[in-house]
PDB file of C-alpha atoms in Angstrom:
ATOM      1  CA  ASP A   1     128.038  79.404  99.720  1.00  0.00           C
ATOM      2  CA  THR A   2     128.595  82.953 100.917  1.00  0.00           C
ATOM      3  CA  GLY A   3     127.059  84.695  97.907  1.00  0.00           C
ATOM      4  CA  VAL A   4     128.791  87.201  95.646  1.00  0.00           C
ATOM      5  CA  SER A   5     131.389  89.254  97.471  1.00  0.00           C
ATOM      6  CA  GLN A   6     132.658  92.640  96.299  1.00  0.00           C
ATOM      7  CA  ASN A   7     135.531  94.640  97.687  1.00  0.00           C
ATOM      8  CA  PRO A   8     135.932  97.359  98.640  1.00  0.00           C
ATOM      9  CA  ARG A   9     132.412  98.479  99.526  1.00  0.00           C
ATOM     10  CA  HIS A  10     133.344 102.121  99.120  1.00  0.00           C
ATOM     11  CA  LYS A  11     136.189 103.840  97.312  1.00  0.00           C
ATOM     12  CA  ILE A  12     136.965 107.539  97.213  1.00  0.00           C
ATOM     13  CA  THR A  13     139.678 108.545  94.785  1.00  0.00           C
ATOM     14  CA  LYS A  14     141.085 111.673  93.265  1.00  0.00           C
ATOM     15  CA  ARG A  15     140.509 112.395  89.599  1.00  0.00           C
ATOM     16  CA  GLY A  16     143.239 110.885  87.495  1.00  0.00           C
ATOM     17  CA  GLN A  17     144.038 108.014  89.852  1.00  0.00           C
ATOM     18  CA  ASN A  18     143.616 104.343  89.003  1.00  0.00           C
ATOM     19  CA  VAL A  19     141.266 102.108  90.961  1.00  0.00           C
ATOM     20  CA  THR A  20     140.675  98.369  91.019  1.00  0.00           C
ATOM     21  CA  PHE A  21     137.637  96.504  92.293  1.00  0.00           C
ATOM     22  CA  ARG A  22     137.346  92.812  93.035  1.00  0.00           C
ATOM     23  CA  CYS A  23     134.431  90.424  92.736  1.00  0.00           C
ATOM     24  CA  ASP A  24     134.308  86.883  94.105  1.00  0.00           C
ATOM     25  CA  PRO A  25     131.353  85.033  92.554  1.00  0.00           C
ATOM     26  CA  ILE A  26     129.524  82.011  93.886  1.00  0.00           C
ATOM     27  CA  SER A  27     132.034  79.220  93.476  1.00  0.00           C
ATOM     28  CA  GLU A  28     130.008  76.982  91.172  1.00  0.00           C
ATOM     29  CA  HIS A  29     128.901  79.832  88.884  1.00  0.00           C
ATOM     30  CA  ASN A  30     130.846  80.061  85.656  1.00  0.00           C
ATOM     31  CA  ARG A  31     129.319  83.302  84.372  1.00  0.00           C
ATOM     32  CA  LEU A  32     130.231  86.653  85.855  1.00  0.00           C
ATOM     33  CA  TYR A  33     128.828  90.082  84.965  1.00  0.00           C
ATOM     34  CA  TRP A  34     129.765  93.664  85.721  1.00  0.00           C
ATOM     35  CA  TYR A  35     127.162  96.425  85.749  1.00  0.00           C
ATOM     36  CA  ARG A  36     127.347 100.130  86.515  1.00  0.00           C
ATOM     37  CA  GLN A  37     124.561 101.942  88.341  1.00  0.00           C
ATOM     38  CA  THR A  38     124.449 105.714  88.646  1.00  0.00           C
ATOM     39  CA  LEU A  39     122.304 107.379  91.272  1.00  0.00           C
ATOM     40  CA  GLY A  40     118.595 106.965  90.629  1.00  0.00           C
ATOM     41  CA  GLN A  41     119.107 104.828  87.532  1.00  0.00           C
ATOM     42  CA  GLY A  42     118.922 101.160  86.667  1.00  0.00           C
ATOM     43  CA  PRO A  43     122.090  99.117  86.280  1.00  0.00           C
ATOM     44  CA  GLU A  44     123.785  99.202  82.873  1.00  0.00           C
ATOM     45  CA  PHE A  45     125.656  96.224  81.489  1.00  0.00           C
ATOM     46  CA  LEU A  46     129.430  96.618  81.185  1.00  0.00           C
ATOM     47  CA  THR A  47     130.925  93.219  80.448  1.00  0.00           C
ATOM     48  CA  TYR A  48     130.579  89.507  81.041  1.00  0.00           C
ATOM     49  CA  PHE A  49     132.778  86.440  81.388  1.00  0.00           C
ATOM     50  CA  GLN A  50     132.149  82.789  80.871  1.00  0.00           C
ATOM     51  CA  ASN A  51     134.874  81.103  82.861  1.00  0.00           C
ATOM     52  CA  GLU A  52     138.025  83.102  82.039  1.00  0.00           C
ATOM     53  CA  ALA A  53     136.833  84.288  78.624  1.00  0.00           C
ATOM     54  CA  GLN A  54     135.481  87.814  78.283  1.00  0.00           C
ATOM     55  CA  LEU A  55     132.654  87.257  75.810  1.00  0.00           C
ATOM     56  CA  GLU A  56     130.988  90.630  75.559  1.00  0.00           C
ATOM     57  CA  LYS A  57     131.838  94.245  76.315  1.00  0.00           C
ATOM     58  CA  SER A  58     129.479  97.199  76.273  1.00  0.00           C
ATOM     59  CA  ARG A  59     130.318 100.383  74.413  1.00  0.00           C
ATOM     60  CA  LEU A  60     130.133 101.965  77.877  1.00  0.00           C
ATOM     61  CA  LEU A  61     133.426 100.246  78.632  1.00  0.00           C
ATOM     62  CA  SER A  62     135.904 102.814  77.368  1.00  0.00           C
ATOM     63  CA  ASP A  63     139.603 102.169  76.873  1.00  0.00           C
ATOM     64  CA  ARG A  64     140.193 103.300  80.444  1.00  0.00           C
ATOM     65  CA  PHE A  65     138.274 100.289  81.726  1.00  0.00           C
ATOM     66  CA  SER A  66     139.644  96.775  81.797  1.00  0.00           C
ATOM     67  CA  ALA A  67     138.273  93.622  83.357  1.00  0.00           C
ATOM     68  CA  GLU A  68     139.898  90.279  83.942  1.00  0.00           C
ATOM     69  CA  ARG A  69     138.916  86.935  85.331  1.00  0.00           C
ATOM     70  CA  PRO A  70     142.062  84.855  85.659  1.00  0.00           C
ATOM     71  CA  LYS A  71     141.462  81.132  86.011  1.00  0.00           C
ATOM     72  CA  GLY A  72     137.725  81.692  85.844  1.00  0.00           C
ATOM     73  CA  SER A  73     137.407  82.470  89.534  1.00  0.00           C
ATOM     74  CA  PHE A  74     137.394  86.021  90.923  1.00  0.00           C
ATOM     75  CA  SER A  75     137.272  89.039  88.643  1.00  0.00           C
ATOM     76  CA  THR A  76     138.798  92.506  88.779  1.00  0.00           C
ATOM     77  CA  LEU A  77     137.594  95.701  87.173  1.00  0.00           C
ATOM     78  CA  GLU A  78     140.192  98.439  86.771  1.00  0.00           C
ATOM     79  CA  ILE A  79     139.534 102.039  85.859  1.00  0.00           C
ATOM     80  CA  GLN A  80     142.538 104.068  84.793  1.00  0.00           C
ATOM     81  CA  ARG A  81     142.765 107.860  84.966  1.00  0.00           C
ATOM     82  CA  THR A  82     139.425 108.149  86.748  1.00  0.00           C
ATOM     83  CA  GLU A  83     137.044 110.959  85.845  1.00  0.00           C
ATOM     84  CA  GLN A  84     134.186 112.429  87.866  1.00  0.00           C
ATOM     85  CA  GLY A  85     131.746 110.777  85.464  1.00  0.00           C
ATOM     86  CA  ASP A  86     133.008 107.402  86.650  1.00  0.00           C
ATOM     87  CA  SER A  87     131.368 107.967  90.032  1.00  0.00           C
ATOM     88  CA  ALA A  88     128.789 105.211  90.371  1.00  0.00           C
ATOM     89  CA  MET A  89     127.974 101.910  92.004  1.00  0.00           C
ATOM     90  CA  TYR A  90     129.730  99.014  90.297  1.00  0.00           C
ATOM     91  CA  LEU A  91     127.777  95.795  90.631  1.00  0.00           C
ATOM     92  CA  CYS A  92     128.967  92.273  90.068  1.00  0.00           C
ATOM     93  CA  ALA A  93     126.655  89.316  89.478  1.00  0.00           C
ATOM     94  CA  SER A  94     127.169  85.640  88.785  1.00  0.00           C
ATOM     95  CA  SER A  95     125.092  82.805  87.381  1.00  0.00           C
ATOM     96  CA  GLY A  96     125.298  79.210  86.251  1.00  0.00           C
ATOM     97  CA  ILE A  97     125.631  78.456  82.553  1.00  0.00           C
ATOM     98  CA  TRP A  98     121.950  78.887  81.800  1.00  0.00           C
ATOM     99  CA  GLY A  99     121.613  81.991  83.910  1.00  0.00           C
ATOM    100  CA  ASP A 100     117.962  81.344  84.420  1.00  0.00           C
ATOM    101  CA  SER A 101     117.793  79.342  87.590  1.00  0.00           C
ATOM    102  CA  ARG A 102     114.947  79.900  89.972  1.00  0.00           C
ATOM    103  CA  TYR A 103     116.971  82.527  91.764  1.00  0.00           C
ATOM    104  CA  GLY A 104     118.155  84.319  88.646  1.00  0.00           C
ATOM    105  CA  TYR A 105     121.447  86.068  88.829  1.00  0.00           C
ATOM    106  CA  THR A 106     123.021  86.617  92.230  1.00  0.00           C
ATOM    107  CA  PHE A 107     124.229  90.153  92.736  1.00  0.00           C
ATOM    108  CA  GLY A 108     126.889  91.414  95.092  1.00  0.00           C
ATOM    109  CA  SER A 109     126.399  94.470  97.288  1.00  0.00           C
ATOM    110  CA  GLY A 110     128.436  96.602  94.933  1.00  0.00           C
ATOM    111  CA  THR A 111     131.399  98.948  95.172  1.00  0.00           C
ATOM    112  CA  ARG A 112     130.485 102.600  95.371  1.00  0.00           C
ATOM    113  CA  LEU A 113     133.096 104.757  93.661  1.00  0.00           C
ATOM    114  CA  THR A 114     133.340 108.481  94.302  1.00  0.00           C
ATOM    115  CA  VAL A 115     135.786 110.478  92.203  1.00  0.00           C
ATOM    116  CA  VAL A 116     136.649 113.869  93.698  1.00  0.00           C
TER     117      VAL A 116
ATOM    118  CA  ALA B   1     118.290  96.984  70.865  1.00  0.00           C
ATOM    119  CA  GLN B   2     116.020  96.076  73.687  1.00  0.00           C
ATOM    120  CA  THR B   3     114.739  98.814  75.985  1.00  0.00           C
ATOM    121  CA  VAL B   4     112.843  98.670  79.259  1.00  0.00           C
ATOM    122  CA  THR B   5     110.773 101.592  80.526  1.00  0.00           C
ATOM    123  CA  GLN B   6     109.377 102.188  83.975  1.00  0.00           C
ATOM    124  CA  SER B   7     107.195 105.276  83.861  1.00  0.00           C
ATOM    125  CA  GLN B   8     106.615 105.663  87.601  1.00  0.00           C
ATOM    126  CA  PRO B   9     109.616 107.138  89.421  1.00  0.00           C
ATOM    127  CA  GLU B  10     107.933 106.686  92.809  1.00  0.00           C
ATOM    128  CA  MET B  11     104.866 104.971  94.226  1.00  0.00           C
ATOM    129  CA  SER B  12     103.446 105.250  97.722  1.00  0.00           C
ATOM    130  CA  VAL B  13     101.261 102.629  99.372  1.00  0.00           C
ATOM    131  CA  GLN B  14      99.638 102.230 102.748  1.00  0.00           C
ATOM    132  CA  GLU B  15     100.728  99.222 104.755  1.00  0.00           C
ATOM    133  CA  ALA B  16      98.496  96.198 104.000  1.00  0.00           C
ATOM    134  CA  GLU B  17      97.261  97.777 100.760  1.00  0.00           C
ATOM    135  CA  THR B  18      98.093  96.851  97.164  1.00  0.00           C
ATOM    136  CA  VAL B  19     100.347  98.674  94.745  1.00  0.00           C
ATOM    137  CA  THR B  20     100.998  98.018  91.047  1.00  0.00           C
ATOM    138  CA  LEU B  21     104.218  98.951  89.273  1.00  0.00           C
ATOM    139  CA  SER B  22     104.293  99.400  85.511  1.00  0.00           C
ATOM    140  CA  CYS B  23     106.895  98.220  83.039  1.00  0.00           C
ATOM    141  CA  THR B  24     106.938  98.229  79.267  1.00  0.00           C
ATOM    142  CA  TYR B  25     109.648  96.872  77.025  1.00  0.00           C
ATOM    143  CA  ASP B  26     110.593  96.845  73.396  1.00  0.00           C
ATOM    144  CA  THR B  27     111.998  93.824  71.628  1.00  0.00           C
ATOM    145  CA  SER B  28     111.811  92.047  68.305  1.00  0.00           C
ATOM    146  CA  GLU B  29     112.501  88.691  69.937  1.00  0.00           C
ATOM    147  CA  SER B  30     109.748  86.146  70.571  1.00  0.00           C
ATOM    148  CA  ASP B  31     111.470  84.215  73.340  1.00  0.00           C
ATOM    149  CA  TYR B  32     112.764  86.016  76.389  1.00  0.00           C
ATOM    150  CA  TYR B  33     112.539  86.344  80.150  1.00  0.00           C
ATOM    151  CA  LEU B  34     111.272  89.205  82.253  1.00  0.00           C
ATOM    152  CA  PHE B  35     112.205  89.874  85.845  1.00  0.00           C
ATOM    153  CA  TRP B  36     111.417  92.141  88.741  1.00  0.00           C
ATOM    154  CA  TYR B  37     114.299  92.867  91.089  1.00  0.00           C
ATOM    155  CA  LYS B  38     114.160  94.582  94.470  1.00  0.00           C
ATOM    156  CA  GLN B  39     116.995  96.785  95.712  1.00  0.00           C
ATOM    157  CA  PRO B  40     116.631  97.913  99.341  1.00  0.00           C
ATOM    158  CA  PRO B  41     118.654 100.966 100.393  1.00  0.00           C
ATOM    159  CA  SER B  42     122.359 100.133 100.562  1.00  0.00           C
ATOM    160  CA  ARG B  43     121.673  96.461 100.059  1.00  0.00           C
ATOM    161  CA  GLN B  44     122.123  94.023  97.252  1.00  0.00           C
ATOM    162  CA  MET B  45     119.643  93.462  94.463  1.00  0.00           C
ATOM    163  CA  ILE B  46     117.472  90.385  94.857  1.00  0.00           C
ATOM    164  CA  LEU B  47     115.143  88.634  92.451  1.00  0.00           C
ATOM    165  CA  VAL B  48     111.443  89.023  93.250  1.00  0.00           C
ATOM    166  CA  ILE B  49     109.760  87.214  90.384  1.00  0.00           C
ATOM    167  CA  ARG B  50     110.390  86.126  86.821  1.00  0.00           C
ATOM    168  CA  GLN B  51     108.253  85.314  83.782  1.00  0.00           C
ATOM    169  CA  GLU B  52     109.048  83.244  80.706  1.00  0.00           C
ATOM    170  CA  ALA B  53     107.617  84.832  77.561  1.00  0.00           C
ATOM    171  CA  TYR B  54     106.370  81.505  76.211  1.00  0.00           C
ATOM    172  CA  LYS B  55     104.178  80.978  79.271  1.00  0.00           C
ATOM    173  CA  GLN B  56     100.729  82.523  79.156  1.00  0.00           C
ATOM    174  CA  GLN B  57     100.117  82.021  82.857  1.00  0.00           C
ATOM    175  CA  ASN B  58     101.161  84.945  84.990  1.00  0.00           C
ATOM    176  CA  ALA B  59     103.836  84.213  87.586  1.00  0.00           C
ATOM    177  CA  THR B  60     103.109  84.549  91.297  1.00  0.00           C
ATOM    178  CA  GLU B  61     105.383  84.414  94.327  1.00  0.00           C
ATOM    179  CA  ASN B  62     103.505  84.761  97.600  1.00  0.00           C
ATOM    180  CA  ARG B  63     102.353  88.405  97.780  1.00  0.00           C
ATOM    181  CA  PHE B  64     103.935  89.291  94.436  1.00  0.00           C
ATOM    182  CA  SER B  65     102.270  88.674  91.104  1.00  0.00           C
ATOM    183  CA  VAL B  66     102.692  89.911  87.563  1.00  0.00           C
ATOM    184  CA  ASN B  67     100.376  90.840  84.724  1.00  0.00           C
ATOM    185  CA  PHE B  68     102.197  89.840  81.548  1.00  0.00           C
ATOM    186  CA  GLN B  69     100.690  91.152  78.331  1.00  0.00           C
ATOM    187  CA  LYS B  70     102.965  89.921  75.546  1.00  0.00           C
ATOM    188  CA  ALA B  71     101.215  91.637  72.662  1.00  0.00           C
ATOM    189  CA  ALA B  72     101.255  94.945  74.482  1.00  0.00           C
ATOM    190  CA  LYS B  73     104.815  94.328  75.733  1.00  0.00           C
ATOM    191  CA  SER B  74     103.735  95.117  79.240  1.00  0.00           C
ATOM    192  CA  PHE B  75     104.870  93.488  82.473  1.00  0.00           C
ATOM    193  CA  SER B  76     103.434  94.973  85.663  1.00  0.00           C
ATOM    194  CA  LEU B  77     104.142  93.903  89.241  1.00  0.00           C
ATOM    195  CA  LYS B  78     101.462  93.798  91.908  1.00  0.00           C
ATOM    196  CA  ILE B  79     102.454  93.807  95.557  1.00  0.00           C
ATOM    197  CA  SER B  80      99.574  92.718  97.773  1.00  0.00           C
ATOM    198  CA  ASP B  81      99.285  93.232 101.523  1.00  0.00           C
ATOM    199  CA  SER B  82     102.242  95.641 101.435  1.00  0.00           C
ATOM    200  CA  GLN B  83     104.677  95.434 104.330  1.00  0.00           C
ATOM    201  CA  LEU B  84     107.216  97.946 105.617  1.00  0.00           C
ATOM    202  CA  GLY B  85     109.970  95.653 104.376  1.00  0.00           C
ATOM    203  CA  ASP B  86     108.727  96.047 100.812  1.00  0.00           C
ATOM    204  CA  ALA B  87     110.065  99.615 100.729  1.00  0.00           C
ATOM    205  CA  ALA B  88     112.823  99.627  98.108  1.00  0.00           C
ATOM    206  CA  MET B  89     113.696 100.406  94.506  1.00  0.00           C
ATOM    207  CA  TYR B  90     112.109  97.958  92.096  1.00  0.00           C
ATOM    208  CA  PHE B  91     113.642  97.296  88.708  1.00  0.00           C
ATOM    209  CA  CYS B  92     112.070  95.590  85.750  1.00  0.00           C
ATOM    210  CA  ALA B  93     114.558  93.676  83.610  1.00  0.00           C
ATOM    211  CA  TYR B  94     114.625  91.826  80.299  1.00  0.00           C
ATOM    212  CA  ARG B  95     116.831  89.057  79.009  1.00  0.00           C
ATOM    213  CA  ARG B  96     116.840  87.235  75.719  1.00  0.00           C
ATOM    214  CA  ALA B  97     116.349  83.491  76.037  1.00  0.00           C
ATOM    215  CA  GLY B  98     119.042  80.973  75.181  1.00  0.00           C
ATOM    216  CA  ALA B  99     122.575  80.413  76.348  1.00  0.00           C
ATOM    217  CA  LYS B 100     124.372  82.238  73.539  1.00  0.00           C
ATOM    218  CA  ALA B 101     126.918  84.849  74.474  1.00  0.00           C
ATOM    219  CA  ALA B 102     124.851  87.857  73.458  1.00  0.00           C
ATOM    220  CA  GLY B 103     121.678  86.490  74.957  1.00  0.00           C
ATOM    221  CA  ASN B 104     122.412  86.407  78.628  1.00  0.00           C
ATOM    222  CA  LYS B 105     122.777  89.987  79.852  1.00  0.00           C
ATOM    223  CA  LEU B 106     120.010  91.804  81.674  1.00  0.00           C
ATOM    224  CA  THR B 107     118.593  95.101  80.430  1.00  0.00           C
ATOM    225  CA  PHE B 108     117.082  97.117  83.266  1.00  0.00           C
ATOM    226  CA  GLY B 109     114.496  99.845  83.460  1.00  0.00           C
ATOM    227  CA  GLY B 110     115.134 103.034  85.386  1.00  0.00           C
ATOM    228  CA  GLY B 111     113.425 101.813  88.537  1.00  0.00           C
ATOM    229  CA  THR B 112     110.430 102.718  90.692  1.00  0.00           C
ATOM    230  CA  ARG B 113     110.861 103.685  94.331  1.00  0.00           C
ATOM    231  CA  VAL B 114     108.188 102.161  96.556  1.00  0.00           C
ATOM    232  CA  LEU B 115     107.371 103.910  99.808  1.00  0.00           C
ATOM    233  CA  VAL B 116     105.274 102.064 102.393  1.00  0.00           C
ATOM    234  CA  LYS B 117     103.363 104.158 104.907  1.00  0.00           C
ATOM    235  CA  PRO B 118     102.610 102.609 108.302  1.00  0.00           C
TER     236      PRO B 118
END
């Protein structure tokens, strides 16, 4: 068990470009979450998967955002036509089906996106 | 909608002393979980302590303890014998209980930065 892995750690992109982030959850966890954290703020929920099914999406997730979790393993989060307001840390977390184990959710180290 | 408020943007504590972080939340639910997470600079968020709303006894984990006041919707974190490694952002978080789809996400407060002075 190597924890939740996110790649890349940092991404700098020009406004208008598309970016894709990847999250590899803990292998036995069937629930996967994406959060966005802007500087000095708490994380905000974006979306969540149970296995390959995307069960909830926040209103924060505009049409430019899309997330997938093929085969219920890793997940990708794509942002199309990036805007400066998309600059943030994107966090991934995973949990077992109850999500309330002693260790709570396991978070990855995040992908920091900077749009210039 | 549930909201979580942390009114202290930053707290400073002398090494070996005690510091208390405040958190209030708003919910109409009766069954839920509350958490404190620690986020060191440039490192991943880790769970510090959690509390089930149906439990009256306050949770403790080594030097970390909570004061859970359900009626007041208050959930403070006390860090005793503060160590340099405790310096980090601390986030209070709420989650509805149950395994239903809408019940599992975490709602976070804005965070409190803890500075530990040697």
